[in-house]
Amino acid sequence: MVPLSFANHLFHVAGPAALYWPVHKALLVADLHLEKASFYARQGQMLPPYDSRATLDELASLITKTAAETVFCLGDNYHDDDGEARLEGEAARLLETLTRNTRWVWISGNHDRDVSGLWGGEVMTEWIGDGLALRHEATRGTDLPEISGHFHPKLRVPVRGRHVSRRCFVKGEKHLIMPAFGALTGGLAANHSAIEEAVAGSAEAVIALKEKLVCFDLGFASASSRSQQETTPKTQLTLPLAIANS
């Protein structure tokens, strides 16, 4: 795991889309979107129905690897409000085991405002402690530094005639936006105007390699200068070839 500092707190990036918070022995993930495949199946778009198991298997592996005692899930835990009750049997049994063996906190998101903790865990709209807020969606003008999800940030860059997409964190002075953890989640360009609006200041995209973090300035304007600028297309972010292939 690679260390990452935010708001005077030390975290470790655990895999491409999770954070480990050593002082709390806690694992942070966002946007699991469990039962997304079954949601689309109801709409007539048939997808392999294994996304929930794949997501929870990966999460269980990280819990074991980090020895986490607490898990914070930062919203959009299920793809829709019915997803919790619809959770496939094997995935539900695994989730019950995980919530029984750790302190499990569900933070509700815009996709699952009615999440109830049916398979265990406690439900909150946000968690505040140690001078930090854990929320689903970034709050512009927040008083507290916050960690959130919602936007599924990614870098999409051309490499040798093809495009490579990597999940990334977006880090500003008071905002740390996590990538989506779910196995069947898409992504939004890290320099998208919606993310710039949420962060409301300078920020960088952060990708964790095996032994270091690689950071890319997103070119976001400050709040004062943004109000004076006309909307212009975002430039294409570029990954160095050696990083894109690592």
PDB file of N, CA and C in Angstrom, residues 6 11 44 78 113 136-138 180 193 218 226 244:
ATOM      1  N   PHE A   6      -3.831  13.545   3.505  1.00  0.00           N
ATOM      2  CA  PHE A   6      -4.928  14.458   3.207  1.00  0.00           C
ATOM      3  C   PHE A   6      -5.401  15.098   4.503  1.00  0.00           C
ATOM      4  N   PHE A  11      -3.330   8.241   5.218  1.00  0.00           N
ATOM      5  CA  PHE A  11      -4.062   7.096   4.676  1.00  0.00           C
ATOM      6  C   PHE A  11      -3.091   6.261   3.841  1.00  0.00           C
ATOM      7  N   GLY A  44     -34.348  -5.176 -19.441  1.00  0.00           N
ATOM      8  CA  GLY A  44     -34.207  -5.925 -20.673  1.00  0.00           C
ATOM      9  C   GLY A  44     -32.787  -5.985 -21.210  1.00  0.00           C
ATOM     10  N   TYR A  78     -25.814   0.361  -3.248  1.00  0.00           N
ATOM     11  CA  TYR A  78     -26.622  -0.422  -4.185  1.00  0.00           C
ATOM     12  C   TYR A  78     -26.966   0.477  -5.365  1.00  0.00           C
ATOM     13  N   ARG A 113     -30.940   6.034  -1.308  1.00  0.00           N
ATOM     14  CA  ARG A 113     -31.290   6.901  -0.168  1.00  0.00           C
ATOM     15  C   ARG A 113     -31.980   6.124   0.951  1.00  0.00           C
ATOM     16  N   HIS A 136     -21.260  11.108   0.805  1.00  0.00           N
ATOM     17  CA  HIS A 136     -21.352  10.534  -0.524  1.00  0.00           C
ATOM     18  C   HIS A 136     -20.904  11.519  -1.596  1.00  0.00           C
ATOM     19  N   GLU A 137     -21.425  12.733  -1.536  1.00  0.00           N
ATOM     20  CA  GLU A 137     -21.147  13.701  -2.595  1.00  0.00           C
ATOM     21  C   GLU A 137     -20.413  14.909  -2.028  1.00  0.00           C
ATOM     22  N   ALA A 138     -19.406  15.366  -2.770  1.00  0.00           N
ATOM     23  CA  ALA A 138     -18.612  16.510  -2.335  1.00  0.00           C
ATOM     24  C   ALA A 138     -19.499  17.732  -2.128  1.00  0.00           C
ATOM     25  N   ALA A 180     -14.829   4.860  -7.986  1.00  0.00           N
ATOM     26  CA  ALA A 180     -15.834   3.837  -7.704  1.00  0.00           C
ATOM     27  C   ALA A 180     -15.161   2.491  -7.468  1.00  0.00           C
ATOM     28  N   SER A 193     -16.130  19.220 -15.752  1.00  0.00           N
ATOM     29  CA  SER A 193     -16.576  20.458 -15.129  1.00  0.00           C
ATOM     30  C   SER A 193     -17.411  20.219 -13.868  1.00  0.00           C
ATOM     31  N   LEU A 218      -5.086  19.035 -12.547  1.00  0.00           N
ATOM     32  CA  LEU A 218      -6.299  18.998 -13.362  1.00  0.00           C
ATOM     33  C   LEU A 218      -6.627  20.339 -14.002  1.00  0.00           C
ATOM     34  N   ARG A 226     -12.656  31.445 -11.993  1.00  0.00           N
ATOM     35  CA  ARG A 226     -13.637  30.692 -12.759  1.00  0.00           C
ATOM     36  C   ARG A 226     -14.858  31.550 -13.086  1.00  0.00           C
ATOM     37  N   ALA A 244       1.213   4.562 -17.799  1.00  0.00           N
ATOM     38  CA  ALA A 244      -0.013   3.998 -18.361  1.00  0.00           C
ATOM     39  C   ALA A 244       0.078   2.498 -18.527  1.00  0.00           C
TER      40      ALA A 244
END
